[in-house]
XYZ file of C-alpha atoms in Angstrom:
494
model
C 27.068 70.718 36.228
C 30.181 69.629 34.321
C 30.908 66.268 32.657
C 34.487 64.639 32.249
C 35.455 62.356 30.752
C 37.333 59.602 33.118
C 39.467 58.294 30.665
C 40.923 61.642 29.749
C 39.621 64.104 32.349
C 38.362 66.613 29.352
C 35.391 68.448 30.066
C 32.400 66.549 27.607
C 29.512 69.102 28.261
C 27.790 71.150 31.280
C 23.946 70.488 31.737
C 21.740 72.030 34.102
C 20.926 70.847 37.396
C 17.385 70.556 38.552
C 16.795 71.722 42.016
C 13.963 70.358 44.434
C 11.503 72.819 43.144
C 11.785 72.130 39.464
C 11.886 68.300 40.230
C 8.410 68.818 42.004
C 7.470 70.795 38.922
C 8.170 67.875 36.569
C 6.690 65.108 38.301
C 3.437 67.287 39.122
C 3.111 67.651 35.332
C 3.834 63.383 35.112
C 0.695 63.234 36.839
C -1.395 65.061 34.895
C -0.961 63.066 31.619
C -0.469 59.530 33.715
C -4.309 58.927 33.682
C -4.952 59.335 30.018
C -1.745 56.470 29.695
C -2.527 54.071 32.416
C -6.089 53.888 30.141
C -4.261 53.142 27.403
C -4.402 49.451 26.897
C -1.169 47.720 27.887
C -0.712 46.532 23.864
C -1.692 50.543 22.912
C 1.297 51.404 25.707
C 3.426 48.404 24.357
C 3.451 49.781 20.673
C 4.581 53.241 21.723
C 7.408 51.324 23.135
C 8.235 49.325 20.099
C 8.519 52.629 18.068
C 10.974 54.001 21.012
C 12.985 50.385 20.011
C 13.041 51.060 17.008
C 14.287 54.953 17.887
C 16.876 53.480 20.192
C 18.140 51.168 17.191
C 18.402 54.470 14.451
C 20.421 56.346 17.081
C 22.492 53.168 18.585
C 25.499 54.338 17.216
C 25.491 57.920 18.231
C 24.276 56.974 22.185
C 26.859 54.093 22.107
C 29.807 57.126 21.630
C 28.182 59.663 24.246
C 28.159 56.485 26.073
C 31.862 55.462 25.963
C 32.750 59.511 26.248
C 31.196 59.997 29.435
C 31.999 56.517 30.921
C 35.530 55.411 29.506
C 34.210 51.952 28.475
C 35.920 49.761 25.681
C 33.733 50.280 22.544
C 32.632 46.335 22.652
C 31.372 47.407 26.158
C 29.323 50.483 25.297
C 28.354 48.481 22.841
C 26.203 46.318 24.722
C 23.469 48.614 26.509
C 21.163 49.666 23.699
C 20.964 45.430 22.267
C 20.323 44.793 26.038
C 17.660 47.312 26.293
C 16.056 46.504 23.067
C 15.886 43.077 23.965
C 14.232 43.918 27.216
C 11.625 46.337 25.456
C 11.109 42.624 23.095
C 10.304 40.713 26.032
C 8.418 43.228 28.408
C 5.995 44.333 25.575
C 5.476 39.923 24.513
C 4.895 39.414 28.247
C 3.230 42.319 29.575
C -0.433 42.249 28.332
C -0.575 38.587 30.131
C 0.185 39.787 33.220
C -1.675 42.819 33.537
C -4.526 41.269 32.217
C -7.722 41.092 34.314
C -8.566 37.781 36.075
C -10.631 35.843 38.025
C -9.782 34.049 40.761
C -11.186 30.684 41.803
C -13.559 31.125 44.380
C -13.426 29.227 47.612
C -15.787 28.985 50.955
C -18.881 29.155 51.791
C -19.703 33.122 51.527
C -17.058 33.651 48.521
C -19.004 31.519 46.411
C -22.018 33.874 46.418
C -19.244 36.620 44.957
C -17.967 37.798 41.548
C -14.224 37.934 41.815
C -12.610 40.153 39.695
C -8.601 40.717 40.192
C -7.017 43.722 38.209
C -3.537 45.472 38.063
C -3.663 49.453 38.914
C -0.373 51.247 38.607
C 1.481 53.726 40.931
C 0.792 56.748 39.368
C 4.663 58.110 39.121
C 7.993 56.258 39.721
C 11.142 57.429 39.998
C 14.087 55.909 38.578
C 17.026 56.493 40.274
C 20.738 54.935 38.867
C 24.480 55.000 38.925
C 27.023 55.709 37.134
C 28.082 52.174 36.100
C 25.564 51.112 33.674
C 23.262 54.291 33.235
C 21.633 53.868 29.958
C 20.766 50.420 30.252
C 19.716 50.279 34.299
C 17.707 53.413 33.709
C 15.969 51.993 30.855
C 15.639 48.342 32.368
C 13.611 50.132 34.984
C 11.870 52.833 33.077
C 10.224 50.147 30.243
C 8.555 47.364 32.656
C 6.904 50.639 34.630
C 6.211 52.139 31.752
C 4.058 49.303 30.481
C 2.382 48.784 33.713
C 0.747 52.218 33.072
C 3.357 54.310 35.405
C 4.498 57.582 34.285
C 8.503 57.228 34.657
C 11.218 60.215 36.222
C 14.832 59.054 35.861
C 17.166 60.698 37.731
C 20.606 59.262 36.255
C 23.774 59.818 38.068
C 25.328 63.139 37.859
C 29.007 61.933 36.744
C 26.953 59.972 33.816
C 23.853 61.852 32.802
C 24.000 62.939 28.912
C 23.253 59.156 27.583
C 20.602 59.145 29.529
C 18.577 62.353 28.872
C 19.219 61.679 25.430
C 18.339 58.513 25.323
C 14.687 59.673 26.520
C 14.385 62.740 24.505
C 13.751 60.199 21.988
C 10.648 59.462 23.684
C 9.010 62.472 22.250
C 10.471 62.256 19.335
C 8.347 58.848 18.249
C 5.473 60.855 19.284
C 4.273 58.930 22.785
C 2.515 60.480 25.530
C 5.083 62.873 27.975
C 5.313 59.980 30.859
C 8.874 59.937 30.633
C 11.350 62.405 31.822
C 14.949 62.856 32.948
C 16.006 64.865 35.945
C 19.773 65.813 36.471
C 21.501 66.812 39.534
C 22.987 65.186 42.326
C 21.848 63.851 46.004
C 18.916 66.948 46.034
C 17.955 66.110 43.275
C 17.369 62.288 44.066
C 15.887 63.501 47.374
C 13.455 66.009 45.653
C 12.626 62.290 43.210
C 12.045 60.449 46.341
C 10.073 62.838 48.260
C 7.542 63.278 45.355
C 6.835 60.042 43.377
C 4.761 57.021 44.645
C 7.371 54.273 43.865
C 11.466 54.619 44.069
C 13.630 52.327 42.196
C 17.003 52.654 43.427
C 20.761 50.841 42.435
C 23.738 52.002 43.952
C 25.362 51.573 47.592
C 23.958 49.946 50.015
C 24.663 53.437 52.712
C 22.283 55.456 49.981
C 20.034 52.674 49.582
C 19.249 52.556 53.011
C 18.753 56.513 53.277
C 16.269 55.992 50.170
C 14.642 53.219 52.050
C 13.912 55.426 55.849
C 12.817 58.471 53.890
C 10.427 55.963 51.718
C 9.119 54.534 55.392
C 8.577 58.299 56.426
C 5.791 58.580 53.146
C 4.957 55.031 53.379
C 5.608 54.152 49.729
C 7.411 51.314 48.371
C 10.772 51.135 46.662
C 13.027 48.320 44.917
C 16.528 48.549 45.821
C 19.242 47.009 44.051
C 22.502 47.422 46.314
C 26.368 46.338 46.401
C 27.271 42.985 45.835
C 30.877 41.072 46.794
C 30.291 37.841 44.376
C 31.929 34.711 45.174
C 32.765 32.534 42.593
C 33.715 28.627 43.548
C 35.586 26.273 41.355
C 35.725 22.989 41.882
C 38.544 20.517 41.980
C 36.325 18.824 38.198
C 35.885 22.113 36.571
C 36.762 22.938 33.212
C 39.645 25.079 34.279
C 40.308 27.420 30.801
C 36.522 28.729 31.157
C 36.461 28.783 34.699
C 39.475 30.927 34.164
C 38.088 32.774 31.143
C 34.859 33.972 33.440
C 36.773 35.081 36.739
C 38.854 37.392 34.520
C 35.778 38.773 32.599
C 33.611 38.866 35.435
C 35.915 40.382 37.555
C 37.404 43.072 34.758
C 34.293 43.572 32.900
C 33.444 47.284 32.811
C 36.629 47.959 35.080
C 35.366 45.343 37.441
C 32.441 48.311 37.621
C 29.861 45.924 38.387
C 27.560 44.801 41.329
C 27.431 41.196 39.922
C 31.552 41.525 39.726
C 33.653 38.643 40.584
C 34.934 39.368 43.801
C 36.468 36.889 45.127
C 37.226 33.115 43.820
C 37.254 30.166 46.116
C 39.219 27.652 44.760
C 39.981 23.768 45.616
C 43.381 22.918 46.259
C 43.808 20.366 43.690
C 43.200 22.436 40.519
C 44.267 25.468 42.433
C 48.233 26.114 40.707
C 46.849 25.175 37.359
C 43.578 27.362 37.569
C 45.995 30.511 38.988
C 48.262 29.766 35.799
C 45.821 29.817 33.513
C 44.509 33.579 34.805
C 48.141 34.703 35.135
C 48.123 34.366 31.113
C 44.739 35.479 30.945
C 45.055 38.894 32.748
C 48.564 39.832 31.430
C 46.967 39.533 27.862
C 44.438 42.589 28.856
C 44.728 45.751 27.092
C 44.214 48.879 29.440
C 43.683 52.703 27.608
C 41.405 54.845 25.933
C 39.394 53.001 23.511
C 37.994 54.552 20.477
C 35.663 52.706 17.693
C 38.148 50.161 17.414
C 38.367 47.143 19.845
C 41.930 48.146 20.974
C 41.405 47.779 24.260
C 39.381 45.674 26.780
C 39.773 47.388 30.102
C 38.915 51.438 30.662
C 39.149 53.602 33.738
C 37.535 53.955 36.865
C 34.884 56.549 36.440
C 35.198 58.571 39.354
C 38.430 59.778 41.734
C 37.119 58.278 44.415
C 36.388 54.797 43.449
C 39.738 54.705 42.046
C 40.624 55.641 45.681
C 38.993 52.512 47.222
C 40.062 50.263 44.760
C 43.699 51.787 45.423
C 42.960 51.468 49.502
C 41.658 47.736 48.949
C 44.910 46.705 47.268
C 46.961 48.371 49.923
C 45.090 47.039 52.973
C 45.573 43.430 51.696
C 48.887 43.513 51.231
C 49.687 45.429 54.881
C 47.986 41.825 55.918
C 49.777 39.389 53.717
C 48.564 39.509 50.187
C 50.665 39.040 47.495
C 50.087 40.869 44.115
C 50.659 38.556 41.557
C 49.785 40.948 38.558
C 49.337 44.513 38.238
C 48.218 46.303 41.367
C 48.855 50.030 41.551
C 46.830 52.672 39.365
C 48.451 54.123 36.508
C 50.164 57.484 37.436
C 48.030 60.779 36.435
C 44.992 58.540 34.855
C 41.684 57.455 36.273
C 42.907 53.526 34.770
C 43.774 50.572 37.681
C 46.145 47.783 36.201
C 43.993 44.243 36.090
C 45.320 43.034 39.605
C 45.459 39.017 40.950
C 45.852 38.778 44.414
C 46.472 35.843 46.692
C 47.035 34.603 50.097
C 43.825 36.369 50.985
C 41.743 35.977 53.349
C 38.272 36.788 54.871
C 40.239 40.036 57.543
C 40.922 41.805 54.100
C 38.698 44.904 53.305
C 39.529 42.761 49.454
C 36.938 39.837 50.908
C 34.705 41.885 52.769
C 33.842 45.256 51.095
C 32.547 45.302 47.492
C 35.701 46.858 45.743
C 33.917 47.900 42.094
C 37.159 47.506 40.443
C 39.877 45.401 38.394
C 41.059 42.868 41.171
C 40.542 39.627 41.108
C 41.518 38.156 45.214
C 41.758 34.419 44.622
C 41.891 32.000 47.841
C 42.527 28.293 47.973
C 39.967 26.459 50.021
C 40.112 22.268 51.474
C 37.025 21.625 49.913
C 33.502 22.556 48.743
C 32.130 22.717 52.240
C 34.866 25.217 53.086
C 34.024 26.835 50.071
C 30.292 27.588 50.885
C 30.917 28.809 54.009
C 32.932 31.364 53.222
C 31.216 32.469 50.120
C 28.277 32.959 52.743
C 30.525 34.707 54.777
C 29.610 37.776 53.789
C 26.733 41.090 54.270
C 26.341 40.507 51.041
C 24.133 38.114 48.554
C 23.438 39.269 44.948
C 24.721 36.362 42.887
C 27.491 33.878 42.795
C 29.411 31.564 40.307
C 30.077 27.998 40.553
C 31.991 25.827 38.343
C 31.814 21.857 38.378
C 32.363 18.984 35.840
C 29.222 17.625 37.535
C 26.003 19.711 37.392
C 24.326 17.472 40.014
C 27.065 18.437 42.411
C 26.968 21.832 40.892
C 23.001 22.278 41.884
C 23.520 21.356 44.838
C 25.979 23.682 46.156
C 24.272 26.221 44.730
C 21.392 25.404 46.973
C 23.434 26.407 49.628
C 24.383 30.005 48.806
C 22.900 33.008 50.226
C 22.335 34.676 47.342
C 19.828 35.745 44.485
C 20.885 33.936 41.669
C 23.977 31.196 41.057
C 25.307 30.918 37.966
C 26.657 27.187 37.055
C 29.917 27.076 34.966
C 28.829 30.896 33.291
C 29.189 34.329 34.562
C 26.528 37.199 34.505
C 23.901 34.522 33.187
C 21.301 35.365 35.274
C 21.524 38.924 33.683
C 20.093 37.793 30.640
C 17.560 35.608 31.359
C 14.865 38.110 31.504
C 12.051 35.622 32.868
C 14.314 34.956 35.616
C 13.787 37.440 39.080
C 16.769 39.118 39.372
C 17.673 40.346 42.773
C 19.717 40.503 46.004
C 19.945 39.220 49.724
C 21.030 40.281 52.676
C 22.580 44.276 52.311
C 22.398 43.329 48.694
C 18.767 44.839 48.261
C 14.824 44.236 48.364
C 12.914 43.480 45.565
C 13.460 41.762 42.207
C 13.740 42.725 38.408
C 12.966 41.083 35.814
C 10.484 38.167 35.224
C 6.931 39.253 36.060
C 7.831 41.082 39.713
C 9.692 43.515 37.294
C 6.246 44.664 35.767
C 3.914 43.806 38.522
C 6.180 45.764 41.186
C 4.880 48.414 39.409
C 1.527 47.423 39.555
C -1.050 47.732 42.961
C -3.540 44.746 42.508
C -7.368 45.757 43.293
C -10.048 43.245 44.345
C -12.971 44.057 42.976
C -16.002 41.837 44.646
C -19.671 41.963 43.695
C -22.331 39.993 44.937
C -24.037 37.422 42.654
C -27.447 36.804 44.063
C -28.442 39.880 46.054
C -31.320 39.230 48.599
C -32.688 42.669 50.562
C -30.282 41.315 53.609
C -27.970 38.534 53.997
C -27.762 35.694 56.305
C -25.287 37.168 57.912
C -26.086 40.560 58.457
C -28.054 42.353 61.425
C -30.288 41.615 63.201
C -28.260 38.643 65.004
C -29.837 36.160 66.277
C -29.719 32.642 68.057
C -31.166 30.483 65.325
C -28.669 32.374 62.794
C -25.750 31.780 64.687
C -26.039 27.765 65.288
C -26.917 28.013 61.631
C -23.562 29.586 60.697
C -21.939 27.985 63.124
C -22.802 24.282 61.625
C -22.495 25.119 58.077
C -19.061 26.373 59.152
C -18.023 22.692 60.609
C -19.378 21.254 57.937
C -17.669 23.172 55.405
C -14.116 23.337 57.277
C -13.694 20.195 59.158
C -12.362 16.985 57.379
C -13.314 14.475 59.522
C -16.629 13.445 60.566
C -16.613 13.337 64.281
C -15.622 17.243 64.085
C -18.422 18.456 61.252
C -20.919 16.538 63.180
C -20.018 17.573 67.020
């Protein structure tokens, strides 16, 4: 398999693909050593993971180039994964003894009281990992740790136009000396099929049209998967926003990582008052963008597109709005013989526009001017999509409570991408945007099948309840159960 570079179409390296059988081969040996690490306590586990921090923090510098080589991103961009990562490892290995930890559970009713109740966390034996090209150090990693800590052995199948970050990044793994519970599998869709058909928990990001295939064939083993699909983020600002950082977030959460994002900006609803002045503002903002080829040295802010053919639906996007009335107000056609997409602002949109319907995963920003906040919300809900949304207000009470309104996961208030790094927060889509959550605890406890374990406390040769039936037993249960349940006296004593 060979890997390009998008931002100058060189060939970087070819790796290996792993076929089906080899796949099988590598999670069959997961198993074998996932015992010995699931009875590892989960602060033994936790410290092999703060030595693979610390690993990840030698070799930052080295990943973060093999990162920007095989994706195109700015350097401040490929920057950001390993911090993010290390601060996840922080937080998951703080959190993760608590919530593994065994428990009891209060006891109620009248045969539960003669019980011991004892609640503990088992994990799936192997998960697979499965993640795009957009992100793949960092998503395969935010996945890989909380499972990891749970007691899971790990495969991560990164995408095949992004994979050398990736399978580097977890060769380091062995090299701090933990247990082999973590692997990397390259290749493309057979090789995520092989992933799926063996391990005992998928976690998927990427389209919603995979997503679902990785959801039926799931169904077919009956095993469960989190899915983290597209997203077509509305933002709203309001007519008492603070209009420079409202502007300042649509442009970099629209443009960040080429717009290469499923918590993108895409699409801003915008009240009519402050509308000119807030479309000024970005107009300055997005002609001061620098597009290229970024080395070590901040010159640039926006990179390519990382493959042909999302360049060819952002390019089909910007076409299809204007054959209905759009108006390109900056940028808007793809640089000739590159992968790059000039930072487009387009307006006069509206909701027939493959621009407001379809997640684009690119640099366009469609802005719309709406009546009023109820207008607002109901087209930001007007959408198969729900990951997260953006709303900016002068007045946080109003703020909240249009937030309370959207159909989606999270809502940011006057910020962008917030939710992403509040790690105690869930994280996670509605609608064709997904199932399941990360982060918080569901992104360690997904991981995780509880057990009841009940034992009796006062253990007669039979109990009350048991055979032989009889009469006298029955009224007997029958009463106590009135008394116990009802809460008024006319029912306990009738």
């Amino acid at each position: 398999m060979t890997v390009c570079s998008p931002a100058t179409g060189h060939v970087i390296d070819s790796v290996p693909q792993v076929d089906a059988a080899a796949v099988a081969a590598v999670i069959g040996e997961l198993r074998v050593a996932q015992p010995g690490w699931a009875d590892l306590s989960a602060r033994a586990r936790a410290a092999h993971l703060l030595r693979y921090r610390d690993w990840l923090l030698d070799n930052e510098f080295r990943l973060a180039q093999m990162l920007q080589r095989e994706t195109g991103k700015p350097w401040a961009e490929a920057n950001l994964e390993i911090p993010y990562i290390v601060d996840a490892i922080n937080y998951y290995t703080r959190t993760a003894p608590r919530l593994l930890a065994d428990r009891a559970p209060e006891r109620h009713g009248m045969i539960a009281a003669t019980k011991r109740q004892h609640l503990v966390q088992r994990p799936y034996p192997v998960v697979g990992v499965i993640t795009p090209w957009n992100f793949p150090l960092g998503l395969s990693l935010l996945d890989a740790v909380p499972a990891l800590l749970a007691g899971a052995a790990v495969v991560v199948k990164p995408s095949e136009f992004t994979p050398l970050t990736v399978a580097a990044a977890i060769e380091g793994w062995t090299a701090v000396g933990a247990p082999r519970v973590l692997e990397c599998v390259i290749g493309a869709g057979e090789t995520g099929a092989a992933v799926v058909d063996n391990v005992d928990y998928v976690q998927f990001t990427g389209s919603a049209r995979t997503g679902k295939a990785i959801a039926h064939a799931a169904a077919e083993r009956l095993i469960p998967c989190g899915l983290e699909l597209g997203g077509k983020d509305a933002m709203i600002v309001l007519d008492d926003a603070d209009l420079a950082r409202a502007a300042n977030a649509a442009v970099w959460g629209a443009l960040a990582n080429s717009g290469q994002m499923c918590v993108s900006v895409e699409r801003v609803y915008v009240e009519a008052g402050v509308y000119d002045e807030f479309l000024r503002l970005v107009v300055e903002k997005l002609k001061a963008l620098r597009v290229g080829e970024d080395d070590q040295q901040f010159r640039y802010d926006v990179g390519p597109l990382v493959t042909g053919a999302q360049l060819a639906i952002v390019c089909d996007h910007v076409d299809d709005a204007v054959s209905r009335g759009a108006t390109i107000v900056v940028g808007g056609a793809p640089i000739e013989g590159t992968s790059f997409f000039q930072p487009t602002l387009l307006v006069d949109v509206d909701h027939t526009m493959l621009c407001m319907q379809r997640e684009t995963f690119g640099p366009t920003l469609p802005v719309m001017k709406v009546r009023d906040e109820d207008e607002a919300v109901q087209l930001a809900n007007d959408s198969d999509y729900g990951l997260s949304a953006t709303v900016f207000s002068g007045d946080r009470a109003r703020a909240e409570r249009i937030a309370r309104r959207l159909d989606a996961g999270a809502v940011n208030i006057n910020d962008v991408f917030g939710n992403l790094f509040t790690l105690s927060m869930p994280q996670g889509g509605w609608k064709q945007s997904g199932l399941g959550r990360r982060n918080g605890a569901d992104a360690v406890l997904k991981y995780a099948r509880p057990q009841a374990i009940v034992s009796a406390r006062v253990q007669p040769a039979s109990e009350f309840i048991w055979y032989p039936y009889t009469a006298i037993r029955g009224a007997i249960v029958h009463r106590v159960g009135r008394l116990l349940g009802a809460r008024d006296l006319l029912r306990r004593f009738s």
